[in-house]
Amino acid sequence: MATDIETTGSSAPYGPDNPAPVIEPPRARTSRTPKTTRTNFELYGWLFMRLSGIVLVVLVIGHLLIQLVLDGGVSKIGFAFVAGRWASPFWQTWDLIMLWLGMLHGANGLRTIINDYAERDSTRLWLKALLYTATVFTILLGTLVIFTFDPNIR
């Protein structure tokens, strides 16, 4: 069984004369920092990550099984294949839900990482503004492509 000296690497066990090191919080509270938030946004973000993750697993695994196993594999996927799929509102909706959930799920995860690791308020502001802009742009462009796809293009 390991002793305190072996696991901590110090020459003596922690005690009144040898206190344990203090770990500082990532960002200390200031007088401007509210003690509590007024909304449950982080709770809803956390819940969204869990629920969207479950739905995405079902959508992506279903998509892969149908596209790769039941429809003959990657060799059959081409422009005509996609045009045939997107002629159906079912597949447009399936791909649209995957696009929206995937982008929002990823953006929420990156927002959490930015909040955790960007120390300065201005850095956090610009990183999140860039993230939100890229997310909105990708969702709008992807939605536009799905709904305006023309299979007769040459």
JSON list of C-alpha atoms in Angstrom, two decimals:
[
{"chain": "A", "resi": 1, "resn": "MET", "atom": "CA", "xyz": [0.00, 0.00, 0.00]},
{"chain": "A", "resi": 2, "resn": "ALA", "atom": "CA", "xyz": [1.40, 3.40, -0.95]},
{"chain": "A", "resi": 3, "resn": "THR", "atom": "CA", "xyz": [2.05, 6.01, 1.73]},
{"chain": "A", "resi": 4, "resn": "ASP", "atom": "CA", "xyz": [1.44, 9.75, 1.51]},
{"chain": "A", "resi": 5, "resn": "ILE", "atom": "CA", "xyz": [5.15, 10.32, 0.98]},
{"chain": "A", "resi": 6, "resn": "GLU", "atom": "CA", "xyz": [5.27, 7.95, -2.00]},
{"chain": "A", "resi": 7, "resn": "THR", "atom": "CA", "xyz": [2.13, 9.30, -3.72]},
{"chain": "A", "resi": 8, "resn": "THR", "atom": "CA", "xyz": [2.77, 13.01, -3.19]},
{"chain": "A", "resi": 9, "resn": "GLY", "atom": "CA", "xyz": [6.50, 13.04, -3.79]},
{"chain": "A", "resi": 10, "resn": "SER", "atom": "CA", "xyz": [7.13, 15.31, -0.80]},
{"chain": "A", "resi": 11, "resn": "SER", "atom": "CA", "xyz": [9.53, 14.49, 2.00]},
{"chain": "A", "resi": 12, "resn": "ALA", "atom": "CA", "xyz": [6.85, 14.63, 4.71]},
{"chain": "A", "resi": 13, "resn": "PRO", "atom": "CA", "xyz": [3.13, 13.95, 4.84]},
{"chain": "A", "resi": 14, "resn": "TYR", "atom": "CA", "xyz": [0.77, 16.90, 4.67]},
{"chain": "A", "resi": 15, "resn": "GLY", "atom": "CA", "xyz": [-0.09, 18.43, 8.00]},
{"chain": "A", "resi": 16, "resn": "PRO", "atom": "CA", "xyz": [-0.08, 21.73, 9.92]},
{"chain": "A", "resi": 17, "resn": "ASP", "atom": "CA", "xyz": [3.64, 22.24, 9.27]},
{"chain": "A", "resi": 18, "resn": "ASN", "atom": "CA", "xyz": [3.51, 20.97, 5.66]},
{"chain": "A", "resi": 19, "resn": "PRO", "atom": "CA", "xyz": [0.20, 22.14, 4.08]},
{"chain": "A", "resi": 20, "resn": "ALA", "atom": "CA", "xyz": [-1.02, 20.84, 0.75]},
{"chain": "A", "resi": 21, "resn": "PRO", "atom": "CA", "xyz": [-0.56, 23.21, -2.20]},
{"chain": "A", "resi": 22, "resn": "VAL", "atom": "CA", "xyz": [-3.50, 25.49, -2.99]},
{"chain": "A", "resi": 23, "resn": "ILE", "atom": "CA", "xyz": [-4.95, 25.18, -6.47]},
{"chain": "A", "resi": 24, "resn": "GLU", "atom": "CA", "xyz": [-6.15, 28.53, -7.75]},
{"chain": "A", "resi": 25, "resn": "PRO", "atom": "CA", "xyz": [-9.49, 28.70, -9.62]},
{"chain": "A", "resi": 26, "resn": "PRO", "atom": "CA", "xyz": [-9.13, 29.20, -13.39]},
{"chain": "A", "resi": 27, "resn": "ARG", "atom": "CA", "xyz": [-10.64, 32.70, -13.19]},
{"chain": "A", "resi": 28, "resn": "ALA", "atom": "CA", "xyz": [-10.98, 34.37, -9.83]},
{"chain": "A", "resi": 29, "resn": "ARG", "atom": "CA", "xyz": [-14.20, 36.19, -9.04]},
{"chain": "A", "resi": 30, "resn": "THR", "atom": "CA", "xyz": [-14.06, 39.95, -9.18]},
{"chain": "A", "resi": 31, "resn": "SER", "atom": "CA", "xyz": [-16.40, 42.58, -7.83]},
{"chain": "A", "resi": 32, "resn": "ARG", "atom": "CA", "xyz": [-18.09, 42.66, -11.26]},
{"chain": "A", "resi": 33, "resn": "THR", "atom": "CA", "xyz": [-18.67, 38.90, -11.38]},
{"chain": "A", "resi": 34, "resn": "PRO", "atom": "CA", "xyz": [-22.23, 38.03, -10.32]},
{"chain": "A", "resi": 35, "resn": "LYS", "atom": "CA", "xyz": [-22.53, 35.45, -7.56]},
{"chain": "A", "resi": 36, "resn": "THR", "atom": "CA", "xyz": [-25.27, 33.64, -9.44]},
{"chain": "A", "resi": 37, "resn": "THR", "atom": "CA", "xyz": [-26.46, 33.71, -12.99]},
{"chain": "A", "resi": 38, "resn": "ARG", "atom": "CA", "xyz": [-30.00, 34.81, -13.67]},
{"chain": "A", "resi": 39, "resn": "THR", "atom": "CA", "xyz": [-30.79, 32.07, -16.19]},
{"chain": "A", "resi": 40, "resn": "ASN", "atom": "CA", "xyz": [-30.29, 28.35, -16.54]},
{"chain": "A", "resi": 41, "resn": "PHE", "atom": "CA", "xyz": [-28.54, 28.70, -19.92]},
{"chain": "A", "resi": 42, "resn": "GLU", "atom": "CA", "xyz": [-25.63, 26.44, -18.96]},
{"chain": "A", "resi": 43, "resn": "LEU", "atom": "CA", "xyz": [-28.04, 23.79, -17.68]},
{"chain": "A", "resi": 44, "resn": "TYR", "atom": "CA", "xyz": [-29.96, 23.88, -20.95]},
{"chain": "A", "resi": 45, "resn": "GLY", "atom": "CA", "xyz": [-26.68, 23.80, -22.91]},
{"chain": "A", "resi": 46, "resn": "TRP", "atom": "CA", "xyz": [-25.56, 20.76, -20.94]},
{"chain": "A", "resi": 47, "resn": "LEU", "atom": "CA", "xyz": [-28.92, 19.05, -21.48]},
{"chain": "A", "resi": 48, "resn": "PHE", "atom": "CA", "xyz": [-28.86, 19.92, -25.19]},
{"chain": "A", "resi": 49, "resn": "MET", "atom": "CA", "xyz": [-25.43, 18.28, -25.56]},
{"chain": "A", "resi": 50, "resn": "ARG", "atom": "CA", "xyz": [-26.69, 15.02, -24.07]},
{"chain": "A", "resi": 51, "resn": "LEU", "atom": "CA", "xyz": [-29.95, 14.88, -26.02]},
{"chain": "A", "resi": 52, "resn": "SER", "atom": "CA", "xyz": [-28.48, 16.03, -29.34]},
{"chain": "A", "resi": 53, "resn": "GLY", "atom": "CA", "xyz": [-25.64, 13.55, -28.90]},
{"chain": "A", "resi": 54, "resn": "ILE", "atom": "CA", "xyz": [-28.10, 10.68, -28.54]},
{"chain": "A", "resi": 55, "resn": "VAL", "atom": "CA", "xyz": [-30.12, 11.82, -31.57]},
{"chain": "A", "resi": 56, "resn": "LEU", "atom": "CA", "xyz": [-26.93, 12.34, -33.61]},
{"chain": "A", "resi": 57, "resn": "VAL", "atom": "CA", "xyz": [-25.69, 8.84, -32.81]},
{"chain": "A", "resi": 58, "resn": "VAL", "atom": "CA", "xyz": [-28.96, 7.38, -34.09]},
{"chain": "A", "resi": 59, "resn": "LEU", "atom": "CA", "xyz": [-29.00, 9.60, -37.20]},
{"chain": "A", "resi": 60, "resn": "VAL", "atom": "CA", "xyz": [-25.35, 9.05, -38.12]},
{"chain": "A", "resi": 61, "resn": "ILE", "atom": "CA", "xyz": [-25.32, 5.30, -37.50]},
{"chain": "A", "resi": 62, "resn": "GLY", "atom": "CA", "xyz": [-28.60, 4.97, -39.40]},
{"chain": "A", "resi": 63, "resn": "HIS", "atom": "CA", "xyz": [-27.19, 7.08, -42.23]},
{"chain": "A", "resi": 64, "resn": "LEU", "atom": "CA", "xyz": [-24.01, 5.00, -42.42]},
{"chain": "A", "resi": 65, "resn": "LEU", "atom": "CA", "xyz": [-25.86, 1.68, -42.29]},
{"chain": "A", "resi": 66, "resn": "ILE", "atom": "CA", "xyz": [-28.33, 2.69, -44.98]},
{"chain": "A", "resi": 67, "resn": "GLN", "atom": "CA", "xyz": [-25.78, 4.36, -47.27]},
{"chain": "A", "resi": 68, "resn": "LEU", "atom": "CA", "xyz": [-22.90, 1.92, -46.91]},
{"chain": "A", "resi": 69, "resn": "VAL", "atom": "CA", "xyz": [-24.45, -1.44, -46.07]},
{"chain": "A", "resi": 70, "resn": "LEU", "atom": "CA", "xyz": [-27.94, -1.52, -47.59]},
{"chain": "A", "resi": 71, "resn": "ASP", "atom": "CA", "xyz": [-27.27, 0.62, -50.68]},
{"chain": "A", "resi": 72, "resn": "GLY", "atom": "CA", "xyz": [-24.09, -1.10, -51.84]},
{"chain": "A", "resi": 73, "resn": "GLY", "atom": "CA", "xyz": [-21.25, 0.93, -50.38]},
{"chain": "A", "resi": 74, "resn": "VAL", "atom": "CA", "xyz": [-19.19, 3.97, -51.23]},
{"chain": "A", "resi": 75, "resn": "SER", "atom": "CA", "xyz": [-18.61, 2.99, -54.86]},
{"chain": "A", "resi": 76, "resn": "LYS", "atom": "CA", "xyz": [-22.25, 3.75, -55.71]},
{"chain": "A", "resi": 77, "resn": "ILE", "atom": "CA", "xyz": [-22.28, 7.22, -54.14]},
{"chain": "A", "resi": 78, "resn": "GLY", "atom": "CA", "xyz": [-22.06, 9.93, -56.79]},
{"chain": "A", "resi": 79, "resn": "PHE", "atom": "CA", "xyz": [-23.93, 12.97, -58.05]},
{"chain": "A", "resi": 80, "resn": "ALA", "atom": "CA", "xyz": [-26.83, 10.88, -59.38]},
{"chain": "A", "resi": 81, "resn": "PHE", "atom": "CA", "xyz": [-27.06, 8.98, -56.10]},
{"chain": "A", "resi": 82, "resn": "VAL", "atom": "CA", "xyz": [-27.29, 12.21, -54.06]},
{"chain": "A", "resi": 83, "resn": "ALA", "atom": "CA", "xyz": [-29.75, 13.71, -56.56]},
{"chain": "A", "resi": 84, "resn": "GLY", "atom": "CA", "xyz": [-31.96, 10.65, -56.22]},
{"chain": "A", "resi": 85, "resn": "ARG", "atom": "CA", "xyz": [-31.81, 10.79, -52.43]},
{"chain": "A", "resi": 86, "resn": "TRP", "atom": "CA", "xyz": [-32.53, 14.50, -52.17]},
{"chain": "A", "resi": 87, "resn": "ALA", "atom": "CA", "xyz": [-35.54, 14.14, -54.47]},
{"chain": "A", "resi": 88, "resn": "SER", "atom": "CA", "xyz": [-37.23, 12.67, -51.39]},
{"chain": "A", "resi": 89, "resn": "PRO", "atom": "CA", "xyz": [-38.38, 15.02, -48.60]},
{"chain": "A", "resi": 90, "resn": "PHE", "atom": "CA", "xyz": [-37.53, 12.26, -46.10]},
{"chain": "A", "resi": 91, "resn": "TRP", "atom": "CA", "xyz": [-33.81, 12.34, -46.97]},
{"chain": "A", "resi": 92, "resn": "GLN", "atom": "CA", "xyz": [-33.76, 16.13, -47.17]},
{"chain": "A", "resi": 93, "resn": "THR", "atom": "CA", "xyz": [-35.21, 16.26, -43.65]},
{"chain": "A", "resi": 94, "resn": "TRP", "atom": "CA", "xyz": [-32.82, 13.55, -42.39]},
{"chain": "A", "resi": 95, "resn": "ASP", "atom": "CA", "xyz": [-29.77, 15.40, -43.73]},
{"chain": "A", "resi": 96, "resn": "LEU", "atom": "CA", "xyz": [-31.10, 18.77, -42.56]},
{"chain": "A", "resi": 97, "resn": "ILE", "atom": "CA", "xyz": [-31.56, 17.49, -39.00]},
{"chain": "A", "resi": 98, "resn": "MET", "atom": "CA", "xyz": [-28.05, 15.99, -39.06]},
{"chain": "A", "resi": 99, "resn": "LEU", "atom": "CA", "xyz": [-26.63, 19.31, -40.33]},
{"chain": "A", "resi": 100, "resn": "TRP", "atom": "CA", "xyz": [-28.42, 21.47, -37.76]},
{"chain": "A", "resi": 101, "resn": "LEU", "atom": "CA", "xyz": [-27.84, 19.17, -34.78]},
{"chain": "A", "resi": 102, "resn": "GLY", "atom": "CA", "xyz": [-24.22, 18.49, -35.73]},
{"chain": "A", "resi": 103, "resn": "MET", "atom": "CA", "xyz": [-23.37, 22.17, -36.13]},
{"chain": "A", "resi": 104, "resn": "LEU", "atom": "CA", "xyz": [-25.22, 23.29, -33.00]},
{"chain": "A", "resi": 105, "resn": "HIS", "atom": "CA", "xyz": [-23.77, 20.40, -30.97]},
{"chain": "A", "resi": 106, "resn": "GLY", "atom": "CA", "xyz": [-20.24, 21.21, -32.13]},
{"chain": "A", "resi": 107, "resn": "ALA", "atom": "CA", "xyz": [-20.68, 24.96, -31.63]},
{"chain": "A", "resi": 108, "resn": "ASN", "atom": "CA", "xyz": [-21.99, 24.42, -28.10]},
{"chain": "A", "resi": 109, "resn": "GLY", "atom": "CA", "xyz": [-19.00, 22.22, -27.31]},
{"chain": "A", "resi": 110, "resn": "LEU", "atom": "CA", "xyz": [-16.57, 24.81, -28.67]},
{"chain": "A", "resi": 111, "resn": "ARG", "atom": "CA", "xyz": [-18.39, 27.56, -26.74]},
{"chain": "A", "resi": 112, "resn": "THR", "atom": "CA", "xyz": [-17.80, 25.58, -23.56]},
{"chain": "A", "resi": 113, "resn": "ILE", "atom": "CA", "xyz": [-14.11, 25.16, -24.40]},
{"chain": "A", "resi": 114, "resn": "ILE", "atom": "CA", "xyz": [-13.77, 28.88, -25.16]},
{"chain": "A", "resi": 115, "resn": "ASN", "atom": "CA", "xyz": [-15.43, 29.75, -21.84]},
{"chain": "A", "resi": 116, "resn": "ASP", "atom": "CA", "xyz": [-13.09, 27.38, -19.99]},
{"chain": "A", "resi": 117, "resn": "TYR", "atom": "CA", "xyz": [-9.78, 28.32, -21.60]},
{"chain": "A", "resi": 118, "resn": "ALA", "atom": "CA", "xyz": [-9.98, 31.92, -22.87]},
{"chain": "A", "resi": 119, "resn": "GLU", "atom": "CA", "xyz": [-8.93, 33.97, -19.86]},
{"chain": "A", "resi": 120, "resn": "ARG", "atom": "CA", "xyz": [-9.50, 37.51, -21.10]},
{"chain": "A", "resi": 121, "resn": "ASP", "atom": "CA", "xyz": [-13.02, 38.80, -21.71]},
{"chain": "A", "resi": 122, "resn": "SER", "atom": "CA", "xyz": [-12.06, 40.37, -25.04]},
{"chain": "A", "resi": 123, "resn": "THR", "atom": "CA", "xyz": [-10.51, 37.10, -26.27]},
{"chain": "A", "resi": 124, "resn": "ARG", "atom": "CA", "xyz": [-13.64, 35.21, -25.26]},
{"chain": "A", "resi": 125, "resn": "LEU", "atom": "CA", "xyz": [-15.84, 37.78, -27.00]},
{"chain": "A", "resi": 126, "resn": "TRP", "atom": "CA", "xyz": [-13.98, 37.58, -30.32]},
{"chain": "A", "resi": 127, "resn": "LEU", "atom": "CA", "xyz": [-13.60, 33.81, -30.31]},
{"chain": "A", "resi": 128, "resn": "LYS", "atom": "CA", "xyz": [-17.30, 33.31, -29.61]},
{"chain": "A", "resi": 129, "resn": "ALA", "atom": "CA", "xyz": [-18.27, 35.92, -32.22]},
{"chain": "A", "resi": 130, "resn": "LEU", "atom": "CA", "xyz": [-16.16, 34.06, -34.78]},
{"chain": "A", "resi": 131, "resn": "LEU", "atom": "CA", "xyz": [-17.66, 30.73, -33.70]},
{"chain": "A", "resi": 132, "resn": "TYR", "atom": "CA", "xyz": [-21.25, 31.99, -33.90]},
{"chain": "A", "resi": 133, "resn": "THR", "atom": "CA", "xyz": [-20.62, 33.61, -37.29]},
{"chain": "A", "resi": 134, "resn": "ALA", "atom": "CA", "xyz": [-19.10, 30.43, -38.73]},
{"chain": "A", "resi": 135, "resn": "THR", "atom": "CA", "xyz": [-21.92, 28.32, -37.28]},
{"chain": "A", "resi": 136, "resn": "VAL", "atom": "CA", "xyz": [-24.70, 30.51, -38.67]},
{"chain": "A", "resi": 137, "resn": "PHE", "atom": "CA", "xyz": [-22.96, 30.76, -42.05]},
{"chain": "A", "resi": 138, "resn": "THR", "atom": "CA", "xyz": [-22.50, 26.98, -42.31]},
{"chain": "A", "resi": 139, "resn": "ILE", "atom": "CA", "xyz": [-26.06, 26.21, -41.21]},
{"chain": "A", "resi": 140, "resn": "LEU", "atom": "CA", "xyz": [-27.56, 28.73, -43.63]},
{"chain": "A", "resi": 141, "resn": "LEU", "atom": "CA", "xyz": [-25.37, 27.63, -46.54]},
{"chain": "A", "resi": 142, "resn": "GLY", "atom": "CA", "xyz": [-25.99, 23.93, -45.87]},
{"chain": "A", "resi": 143, "resn": "THR", "atom": "CA", "xyz": [-29.74, 24.49, -45.57]},
{"chain": "A", "resi": 144, "resn": "LEU", "atom": "CA", "xyz": [-29.70, 26.46, -48.81]},
{"chain": "A", "resi": 145, "resn": "VAL", "atom": "CA", "xyz": [-27.86, 23.65, -50.60]},
{"chain": "A", "resi": 146, "resn": "ILE", "atom": "CA", "xyz": [-30.24, 20.97, -49.30]},
{"chain": "A", "resi": 147, "resn": "PHE", "atom": "CA", "xyz": [-33.40, 22.85, -50.31]},
{"chain": "A", "resi": 148, "resn": "THR", "atom": "CA", "xyz": [-32.21, 24.35, -53.62]},
{"chain": "A", "resi": 149, "resn": "PHE", "atom": "CA", "xyz": [-30.29, 21.34, -54.92]},
{"chain": "A", "resi": 150, "resn": "ASP", "atom": "CA", "xyz": [-30.93, 20.95, -58.66]},
{"chain": "A", "resi": 151, "resn": "PRO", "atom": "CA", "xyz": [-30.44, 17.41, -59.96]},
{"chain": "A", "resi": 152, "resn": "ASN", "atom": "CA", "xyz": [-30.58, 18.65, -63.58]},
{"chain": "A", "resi": 153, "resn": "ILE", "atom": "CA", "xyz": [-27.41, 20.73, -63.32]},
{"chain": "A", "resi": 154, "resn": "ARG", "atom": "CA", "xyz": [-24.83, 19.99, -66.00]}
]
